[in-house]
Coordinates of C-alpha atoms in Angstrom, one line a residue:
Chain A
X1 CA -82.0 22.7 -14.4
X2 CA -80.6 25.5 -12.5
X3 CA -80.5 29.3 -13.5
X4 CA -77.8 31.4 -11.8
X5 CA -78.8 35.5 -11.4
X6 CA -75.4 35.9 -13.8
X7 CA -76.6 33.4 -16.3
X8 CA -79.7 34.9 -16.6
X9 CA -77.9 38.4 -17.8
X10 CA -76.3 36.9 -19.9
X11 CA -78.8 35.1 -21.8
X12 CA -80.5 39.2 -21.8
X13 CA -77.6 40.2 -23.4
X14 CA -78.7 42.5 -26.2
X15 CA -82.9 42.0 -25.3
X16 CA -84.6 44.8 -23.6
X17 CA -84.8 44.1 -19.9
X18 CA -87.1 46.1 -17.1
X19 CA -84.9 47.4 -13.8
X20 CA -86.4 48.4 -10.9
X21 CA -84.4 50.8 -8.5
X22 CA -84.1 51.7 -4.9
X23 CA -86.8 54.2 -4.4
X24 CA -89.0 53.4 -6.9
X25 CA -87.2 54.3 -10.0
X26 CA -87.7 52.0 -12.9
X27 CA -86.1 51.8 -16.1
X28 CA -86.7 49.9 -19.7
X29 CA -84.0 49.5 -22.8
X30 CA -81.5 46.4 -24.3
X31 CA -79.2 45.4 -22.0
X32 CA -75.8 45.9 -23.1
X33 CA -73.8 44.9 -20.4
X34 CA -73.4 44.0 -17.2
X35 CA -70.6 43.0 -14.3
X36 CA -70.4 40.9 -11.4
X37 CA -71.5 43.7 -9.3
X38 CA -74.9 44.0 -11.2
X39 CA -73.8 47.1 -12.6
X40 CA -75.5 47.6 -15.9
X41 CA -75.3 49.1 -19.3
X42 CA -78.6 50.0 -20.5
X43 CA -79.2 51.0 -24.3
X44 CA -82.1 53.1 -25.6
X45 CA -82.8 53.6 -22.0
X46 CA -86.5 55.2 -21.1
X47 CA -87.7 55.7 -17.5
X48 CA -90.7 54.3 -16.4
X49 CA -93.8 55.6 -13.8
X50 CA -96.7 53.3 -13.6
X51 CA -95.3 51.8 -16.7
X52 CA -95.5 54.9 -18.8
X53 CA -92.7 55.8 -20.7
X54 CA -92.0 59.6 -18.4
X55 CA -88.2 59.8 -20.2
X56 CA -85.6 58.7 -22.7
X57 CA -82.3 58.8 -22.0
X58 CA -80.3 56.9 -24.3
X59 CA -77.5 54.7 -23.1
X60 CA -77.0 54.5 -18.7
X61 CA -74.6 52.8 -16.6
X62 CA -76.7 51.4 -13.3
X63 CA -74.8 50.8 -10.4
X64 CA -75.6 47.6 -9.2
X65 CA -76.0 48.8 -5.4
X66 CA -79.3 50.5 -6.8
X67 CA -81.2 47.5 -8.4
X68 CA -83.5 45.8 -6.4
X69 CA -84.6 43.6 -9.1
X70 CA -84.1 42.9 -13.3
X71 CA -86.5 41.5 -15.5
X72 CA -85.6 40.4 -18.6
Chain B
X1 CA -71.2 42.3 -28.6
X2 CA -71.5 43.2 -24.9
X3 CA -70.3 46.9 -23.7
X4 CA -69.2 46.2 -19.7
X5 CA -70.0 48.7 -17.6
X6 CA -66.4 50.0 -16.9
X7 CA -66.0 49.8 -20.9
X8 CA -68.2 52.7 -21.1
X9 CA -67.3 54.9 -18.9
X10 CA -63.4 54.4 -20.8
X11 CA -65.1 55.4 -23.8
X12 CA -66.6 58.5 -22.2
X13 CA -63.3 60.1 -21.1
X14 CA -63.3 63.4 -22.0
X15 CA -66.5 63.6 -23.6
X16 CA -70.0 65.2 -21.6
X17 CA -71.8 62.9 -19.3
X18 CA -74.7 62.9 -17.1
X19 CA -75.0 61.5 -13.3
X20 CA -77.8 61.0 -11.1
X21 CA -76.9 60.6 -7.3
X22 CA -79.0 59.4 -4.6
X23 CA -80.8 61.8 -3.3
X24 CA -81.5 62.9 -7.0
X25 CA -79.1 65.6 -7.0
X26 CA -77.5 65.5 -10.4
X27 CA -74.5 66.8 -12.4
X28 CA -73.1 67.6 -15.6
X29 CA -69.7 67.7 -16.4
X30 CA -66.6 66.3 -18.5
X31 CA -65.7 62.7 -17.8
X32 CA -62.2 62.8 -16.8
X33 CA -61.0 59.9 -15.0
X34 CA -62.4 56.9 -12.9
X35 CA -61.6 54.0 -10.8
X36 CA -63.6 50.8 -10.2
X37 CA -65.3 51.9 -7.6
X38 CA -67.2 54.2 -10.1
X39 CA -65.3 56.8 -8.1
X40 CA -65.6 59.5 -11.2
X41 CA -63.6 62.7 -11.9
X42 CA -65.8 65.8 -13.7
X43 CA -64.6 68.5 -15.1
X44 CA -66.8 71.7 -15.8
X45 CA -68.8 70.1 -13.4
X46 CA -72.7 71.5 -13.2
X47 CA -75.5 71.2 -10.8
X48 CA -78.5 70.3 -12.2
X49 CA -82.3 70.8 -11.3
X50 CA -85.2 69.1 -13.6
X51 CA -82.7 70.0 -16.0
X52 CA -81.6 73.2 -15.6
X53 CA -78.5 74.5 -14.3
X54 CA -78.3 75.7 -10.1
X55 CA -74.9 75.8 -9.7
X56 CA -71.5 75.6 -11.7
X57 CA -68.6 74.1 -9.4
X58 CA -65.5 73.1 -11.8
X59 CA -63.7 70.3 -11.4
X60 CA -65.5 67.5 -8.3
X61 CA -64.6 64.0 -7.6
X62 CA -67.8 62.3 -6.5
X63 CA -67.5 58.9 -5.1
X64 CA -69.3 56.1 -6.5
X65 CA -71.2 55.1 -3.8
X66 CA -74.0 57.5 -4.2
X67 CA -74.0 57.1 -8.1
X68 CA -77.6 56.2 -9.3
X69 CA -76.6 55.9 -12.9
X70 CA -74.1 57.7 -15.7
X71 CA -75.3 58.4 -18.8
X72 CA -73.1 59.3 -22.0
Chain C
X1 CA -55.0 62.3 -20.7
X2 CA -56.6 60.8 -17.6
X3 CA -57.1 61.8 -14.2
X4 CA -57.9 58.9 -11.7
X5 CA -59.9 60.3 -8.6
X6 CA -57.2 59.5 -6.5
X7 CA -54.8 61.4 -8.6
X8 CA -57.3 64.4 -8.1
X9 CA -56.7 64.4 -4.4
X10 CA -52.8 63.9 -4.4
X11 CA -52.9 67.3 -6.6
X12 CA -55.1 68.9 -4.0
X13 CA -52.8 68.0 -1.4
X14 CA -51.9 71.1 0.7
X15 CA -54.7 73.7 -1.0
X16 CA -58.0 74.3 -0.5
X17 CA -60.8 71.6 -0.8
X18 CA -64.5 71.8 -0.9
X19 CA -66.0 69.1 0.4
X20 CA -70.2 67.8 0.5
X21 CA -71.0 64.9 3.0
X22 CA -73.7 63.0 2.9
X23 CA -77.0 64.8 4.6
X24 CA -75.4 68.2 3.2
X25 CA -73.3 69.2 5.2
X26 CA -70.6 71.0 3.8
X27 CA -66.9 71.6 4.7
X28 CA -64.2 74.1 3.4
X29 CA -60.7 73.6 4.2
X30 CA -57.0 72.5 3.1
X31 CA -56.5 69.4 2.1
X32 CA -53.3 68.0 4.1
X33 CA -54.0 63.9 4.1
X34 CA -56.2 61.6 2.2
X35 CA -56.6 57.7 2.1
X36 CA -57.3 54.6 -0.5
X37 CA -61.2 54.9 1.3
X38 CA -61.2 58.3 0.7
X39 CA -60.9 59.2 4.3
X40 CA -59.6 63.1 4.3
X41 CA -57.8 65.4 6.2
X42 CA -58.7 69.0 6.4
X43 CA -56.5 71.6 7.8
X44 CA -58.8 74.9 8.7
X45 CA -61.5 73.1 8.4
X46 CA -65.0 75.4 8.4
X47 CA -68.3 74.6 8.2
X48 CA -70.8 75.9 5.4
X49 CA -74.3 76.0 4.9
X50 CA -75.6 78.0 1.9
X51 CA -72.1 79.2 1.4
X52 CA -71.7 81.1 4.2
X53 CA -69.5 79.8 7.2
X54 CA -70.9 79.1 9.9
X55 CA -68.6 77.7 12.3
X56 CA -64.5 77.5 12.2
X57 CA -63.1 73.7 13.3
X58 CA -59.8 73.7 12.9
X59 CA -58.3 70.0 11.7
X60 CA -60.7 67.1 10.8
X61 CA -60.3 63.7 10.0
X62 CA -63.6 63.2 7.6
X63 CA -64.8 59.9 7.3
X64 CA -65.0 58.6 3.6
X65 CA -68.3 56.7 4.1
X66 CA -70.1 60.2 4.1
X67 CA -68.6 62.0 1.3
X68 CA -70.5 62.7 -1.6
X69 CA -68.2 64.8 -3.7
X70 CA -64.7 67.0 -3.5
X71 CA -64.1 69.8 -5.0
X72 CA -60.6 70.8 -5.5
Chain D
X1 CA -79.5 18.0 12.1
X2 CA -78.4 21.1 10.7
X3 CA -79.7 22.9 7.2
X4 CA -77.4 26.0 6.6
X5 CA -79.1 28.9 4.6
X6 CA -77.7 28.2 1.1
X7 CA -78.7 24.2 1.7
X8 CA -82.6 25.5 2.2
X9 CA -82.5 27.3 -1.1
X10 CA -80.5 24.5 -2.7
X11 CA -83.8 22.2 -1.9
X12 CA -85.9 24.9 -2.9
X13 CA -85.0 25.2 -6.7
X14 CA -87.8 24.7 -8.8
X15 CA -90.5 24.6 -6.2
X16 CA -92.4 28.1 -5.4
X17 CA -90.8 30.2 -2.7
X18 CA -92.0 33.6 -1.2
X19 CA -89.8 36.5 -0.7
X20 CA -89.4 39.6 1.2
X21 CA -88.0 42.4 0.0
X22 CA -86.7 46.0 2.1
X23 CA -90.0 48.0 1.9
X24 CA -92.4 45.6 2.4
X25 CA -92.0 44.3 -1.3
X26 CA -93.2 40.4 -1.5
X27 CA -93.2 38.1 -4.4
X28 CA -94.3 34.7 -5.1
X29 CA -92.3 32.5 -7.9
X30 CA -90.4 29.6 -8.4
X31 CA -86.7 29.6 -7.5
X32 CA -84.9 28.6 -10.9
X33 CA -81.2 29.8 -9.5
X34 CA -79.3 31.5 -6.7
X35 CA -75.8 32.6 -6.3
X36 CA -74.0 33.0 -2.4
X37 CA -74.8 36.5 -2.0
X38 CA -78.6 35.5 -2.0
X39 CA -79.3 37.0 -5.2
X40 CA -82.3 35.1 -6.7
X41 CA -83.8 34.1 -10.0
X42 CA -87.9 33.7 -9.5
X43 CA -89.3 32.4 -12.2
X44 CA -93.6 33.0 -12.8
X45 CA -92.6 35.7 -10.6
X46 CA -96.1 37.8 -8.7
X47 CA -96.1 40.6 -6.7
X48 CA -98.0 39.9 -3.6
X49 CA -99.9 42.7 -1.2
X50 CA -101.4 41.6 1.8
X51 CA -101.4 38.1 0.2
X52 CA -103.0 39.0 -3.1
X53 CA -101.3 39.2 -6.5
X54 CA -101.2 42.1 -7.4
X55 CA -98.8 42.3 -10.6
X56 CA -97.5 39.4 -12.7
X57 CA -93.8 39.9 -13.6
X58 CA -92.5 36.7 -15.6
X59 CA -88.9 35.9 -14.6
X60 CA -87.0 38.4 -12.2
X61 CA -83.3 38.2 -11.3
X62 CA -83.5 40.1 -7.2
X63 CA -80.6 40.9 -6.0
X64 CA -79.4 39.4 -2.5
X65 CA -79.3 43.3 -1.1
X66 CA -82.8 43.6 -0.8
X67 CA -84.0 40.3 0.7
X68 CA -85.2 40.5 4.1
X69 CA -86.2 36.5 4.3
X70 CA -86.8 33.9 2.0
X71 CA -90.0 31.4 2.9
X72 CA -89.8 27.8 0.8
Chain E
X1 CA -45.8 67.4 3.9
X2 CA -49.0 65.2 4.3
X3 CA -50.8 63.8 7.3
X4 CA -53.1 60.6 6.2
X5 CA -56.1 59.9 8.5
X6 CA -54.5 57.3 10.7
X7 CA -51.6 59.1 11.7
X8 CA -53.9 62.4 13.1
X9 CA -55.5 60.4 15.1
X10 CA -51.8 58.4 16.2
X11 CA -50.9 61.6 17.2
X12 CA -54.0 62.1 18.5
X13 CA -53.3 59.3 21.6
X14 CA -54.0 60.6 25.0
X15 CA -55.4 64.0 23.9
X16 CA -58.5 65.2 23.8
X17 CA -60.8 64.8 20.3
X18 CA -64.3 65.8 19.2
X19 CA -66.1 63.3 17.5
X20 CA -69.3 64.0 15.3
X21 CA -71.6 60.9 14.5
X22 CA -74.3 60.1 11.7
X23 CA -77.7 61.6 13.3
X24 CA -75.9 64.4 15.1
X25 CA -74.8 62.9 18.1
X26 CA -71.3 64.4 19.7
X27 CA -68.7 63.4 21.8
X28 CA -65.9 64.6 23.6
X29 CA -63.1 62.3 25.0
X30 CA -59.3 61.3 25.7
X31 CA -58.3 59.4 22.4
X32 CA -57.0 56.2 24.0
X33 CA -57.3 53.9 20.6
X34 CA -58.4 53.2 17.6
X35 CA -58.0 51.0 14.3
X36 CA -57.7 50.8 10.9
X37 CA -61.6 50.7 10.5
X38 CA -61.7 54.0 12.6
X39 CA -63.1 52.6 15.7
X40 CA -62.5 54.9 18.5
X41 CA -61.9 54.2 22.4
X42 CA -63.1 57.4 24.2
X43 CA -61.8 57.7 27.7
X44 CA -63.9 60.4 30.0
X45 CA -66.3 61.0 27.4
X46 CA -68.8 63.1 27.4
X47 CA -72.3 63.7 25.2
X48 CA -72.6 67.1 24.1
X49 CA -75.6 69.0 22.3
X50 CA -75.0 72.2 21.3
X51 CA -71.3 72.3 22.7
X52 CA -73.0 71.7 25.9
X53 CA -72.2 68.4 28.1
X54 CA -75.2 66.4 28.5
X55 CA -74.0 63.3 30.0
X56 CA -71.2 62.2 31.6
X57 CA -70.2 58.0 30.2
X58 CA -67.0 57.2 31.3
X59 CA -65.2 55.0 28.3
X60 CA -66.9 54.1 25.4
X61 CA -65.7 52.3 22.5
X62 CA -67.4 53.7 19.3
X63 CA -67.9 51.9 15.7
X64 CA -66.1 53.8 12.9
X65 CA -69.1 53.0 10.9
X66 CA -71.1 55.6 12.3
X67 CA -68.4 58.4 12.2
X68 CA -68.6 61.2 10.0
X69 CA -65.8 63.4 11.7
X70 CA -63.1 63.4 14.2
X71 CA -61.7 66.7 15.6
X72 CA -58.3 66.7 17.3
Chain F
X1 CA -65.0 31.3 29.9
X2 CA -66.1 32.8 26.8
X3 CA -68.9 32.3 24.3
X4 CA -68.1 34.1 20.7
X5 CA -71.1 35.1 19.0
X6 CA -71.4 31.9 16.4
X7 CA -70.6 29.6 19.6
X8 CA -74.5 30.6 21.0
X9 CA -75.7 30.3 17.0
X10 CA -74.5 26.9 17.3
X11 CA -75.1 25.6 20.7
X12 CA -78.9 27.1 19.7
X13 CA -78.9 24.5 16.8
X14 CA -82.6 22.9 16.9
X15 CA -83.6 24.7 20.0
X16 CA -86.0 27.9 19.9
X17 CA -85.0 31.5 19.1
X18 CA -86.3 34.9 18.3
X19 CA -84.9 37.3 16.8
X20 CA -85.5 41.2 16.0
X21 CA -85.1 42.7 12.5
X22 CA -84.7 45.9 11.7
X23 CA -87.4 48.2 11.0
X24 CA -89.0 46.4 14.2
X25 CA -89.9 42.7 12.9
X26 CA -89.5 39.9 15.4
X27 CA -89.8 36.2 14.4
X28 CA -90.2 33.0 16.6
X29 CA -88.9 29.6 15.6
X30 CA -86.3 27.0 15.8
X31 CA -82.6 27.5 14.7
X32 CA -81.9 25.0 12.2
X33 CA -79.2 26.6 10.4
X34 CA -76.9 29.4 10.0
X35 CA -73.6 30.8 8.4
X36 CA -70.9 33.3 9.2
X37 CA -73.0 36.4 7.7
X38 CA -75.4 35.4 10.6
X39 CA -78.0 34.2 7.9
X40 CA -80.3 32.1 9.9
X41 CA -83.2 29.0 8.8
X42 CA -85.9 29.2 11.4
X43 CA -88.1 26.3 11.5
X44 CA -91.8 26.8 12.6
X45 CA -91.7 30.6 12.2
X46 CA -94.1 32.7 13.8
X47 CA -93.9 36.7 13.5
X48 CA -94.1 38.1 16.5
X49 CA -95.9 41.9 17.7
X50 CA -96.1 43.2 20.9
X51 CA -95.1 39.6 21.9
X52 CA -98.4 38.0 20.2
X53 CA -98.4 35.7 17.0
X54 CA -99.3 37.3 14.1
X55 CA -98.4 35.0 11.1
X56 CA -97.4 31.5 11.1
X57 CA -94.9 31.6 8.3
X58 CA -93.7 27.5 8.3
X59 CA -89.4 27.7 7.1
X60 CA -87.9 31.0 6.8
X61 CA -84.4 31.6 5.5
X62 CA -83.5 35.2 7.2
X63 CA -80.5 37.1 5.7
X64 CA -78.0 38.6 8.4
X65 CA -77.9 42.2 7.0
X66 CA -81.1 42.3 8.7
X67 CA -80.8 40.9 12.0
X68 CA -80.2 43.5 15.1
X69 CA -80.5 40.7 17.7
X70 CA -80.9 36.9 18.4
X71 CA -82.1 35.4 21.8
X72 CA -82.3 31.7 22.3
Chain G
X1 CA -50.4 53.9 26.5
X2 CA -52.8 52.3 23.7
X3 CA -56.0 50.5 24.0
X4 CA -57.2 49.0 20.5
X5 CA -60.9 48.7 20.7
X6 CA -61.2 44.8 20.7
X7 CA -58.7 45.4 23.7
X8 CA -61.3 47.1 25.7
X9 CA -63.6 44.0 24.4
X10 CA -61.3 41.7 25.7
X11 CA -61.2 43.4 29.2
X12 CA -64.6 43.7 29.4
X13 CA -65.7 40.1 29.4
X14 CA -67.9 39.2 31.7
X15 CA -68.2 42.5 33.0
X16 CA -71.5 44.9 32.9
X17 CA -71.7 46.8 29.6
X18 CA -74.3 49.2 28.2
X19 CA -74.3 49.1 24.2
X20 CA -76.4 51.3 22.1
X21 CA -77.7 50.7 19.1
X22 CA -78.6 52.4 15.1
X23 CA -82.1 54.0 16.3
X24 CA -81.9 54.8 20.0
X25 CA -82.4 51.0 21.5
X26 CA -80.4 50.5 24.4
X27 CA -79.0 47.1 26.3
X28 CA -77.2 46.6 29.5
X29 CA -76.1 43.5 29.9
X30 CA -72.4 41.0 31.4
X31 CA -70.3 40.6 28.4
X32 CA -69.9 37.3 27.8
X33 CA -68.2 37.1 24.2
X34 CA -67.6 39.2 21.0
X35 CA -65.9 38.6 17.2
X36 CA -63.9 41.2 15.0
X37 CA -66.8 42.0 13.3
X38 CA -68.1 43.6 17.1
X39 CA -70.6 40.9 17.4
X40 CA -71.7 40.7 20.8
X41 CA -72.7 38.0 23.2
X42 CA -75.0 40.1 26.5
X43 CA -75.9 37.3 28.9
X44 CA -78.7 38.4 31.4
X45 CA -79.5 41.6 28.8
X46 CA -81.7 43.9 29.6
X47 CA -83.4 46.8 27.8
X48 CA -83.1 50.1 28.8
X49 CA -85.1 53.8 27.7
X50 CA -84.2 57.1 29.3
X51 CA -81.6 54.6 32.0
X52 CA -85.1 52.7 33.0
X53 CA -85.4 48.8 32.1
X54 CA -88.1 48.3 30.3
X55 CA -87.5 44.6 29.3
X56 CA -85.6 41.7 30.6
X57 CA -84.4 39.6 27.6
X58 CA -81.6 36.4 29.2
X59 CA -78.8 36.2 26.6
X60 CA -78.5 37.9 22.9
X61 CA -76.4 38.0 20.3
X62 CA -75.9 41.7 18.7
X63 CA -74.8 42.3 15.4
X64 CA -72.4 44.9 15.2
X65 CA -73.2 46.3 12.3
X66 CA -76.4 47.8 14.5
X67 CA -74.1 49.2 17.2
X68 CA -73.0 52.6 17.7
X69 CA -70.8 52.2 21.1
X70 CA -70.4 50.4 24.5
X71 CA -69.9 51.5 27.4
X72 CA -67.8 49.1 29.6

């Protein structure tokens, strides 16, 4: 059975994912939406460093060009 | 219910918003129009530096290449 | 009432732009042209750096790749 | 006999793959999905340094941006 | 009256231009073509540094990819 | 006569290559694949420094983005 | 007169060209072929620093998303 990277948003839809950025950046919250592009819509949004909560933000749009990887 | 990413910037116009742009420069401003490129029109636009203001500019069109993330 | 970033520029046709290219380079000058990719034309084009002027171009055609923001 | 790029990761789903990532990034999981712009589903996904595991991730959705290669 | 950015450098043809690349590297030529993705063919172009010529090339055909301005 | 670019990709089928990445990686193997983005399948990888083997990698699936040069 | 980049391309073939690349590397080499996307073909390529050869490499195939301009 065969996963595609879009299916696998979709099945996130609403769960709290992890993102990781260019540069380092990572971000935690529900994932609200996405597009084809990868660009996302993160709810409840904190940032992460070292996997410490350093920030919340509430809800972000991520530009897909940024993500180097999701995990749900 | 899913919130695309272009849904919420539509639901921004005209209300305060946050970006972050590579680099990590980042502004505050009134979201005023946008395209799907994430090209994004600010109005009042602001400078910001680990929060704080550096610079008040008016109205900027930044394109959406160098967009990190927008938040509401 | 929305204002596309394209609709930005074609209002800014013909006065004076601010413009921030990647790398910061910054250019002052009057807006006479503009394209879909955000290519630009500036009319008395001068260079800044920290505000200041520091050297008078005349006309350039700015490459849209580099821009980071406009400022009308 | 020829095997173009998307037939390699066609074999490759559900067996373990190792990836390269921009940066020097590597991880280690099994390739549950792929679309054509080489974005990647790993599941059991590990972060490898130098060979060794160094973080255990779960399922990660990479986006195709990022990969340098892709070893089956 | 507006100029977009392919019709400077049409009227451009034949004269000389200044062209500024990413990194800093300069030029100074004959326009003798171009296209819509802003490649440029140079005729008796120079390198310059500073203003100053620092090599002498001949023709060169230059990718618009790498051009942040072009001075008529 | 002329030889486009994916003419020497495909009279290289099954025949050993290198090719140079950016950021300086070079990789040894056999062309068994390729598309139009210029994503390649080596067979029998091998990195390369300084011209010596430094990791026998087995299949690799290279994506084009990365490739500066080819040599068969 | 015009001469459209790919025209200069087209008159080049099988002719000495020097090409320089994204980071300073520079190849001299006949032109043997080339696509739209400025994908080169360099058949008895060799690699230059400072105008000196420093590496004799048979036939490549550039990308040209690596080059900044050729010399015919």
């Amino acid at each position: 059975m065969e996963d595609r990277p879009l299916d696998i948003l979709n099945k996130s839809l609403n769960a709290p994912i992890i993102i990781r950025l260019r540069g380092g950046r990572e971000f935690r919250g529900e994932l609200q939406g996405y597009d084809v592009h990868m660009n996302l819509v993160l709810g409840k949004a904190e940032e992460l460093k070292d996997g410490e909560v350093t920030r919340k933000i509430g809800t972000i749009v991520v530009r897909g060009d940024n993500v180097v990887y999701i995990s749900p």
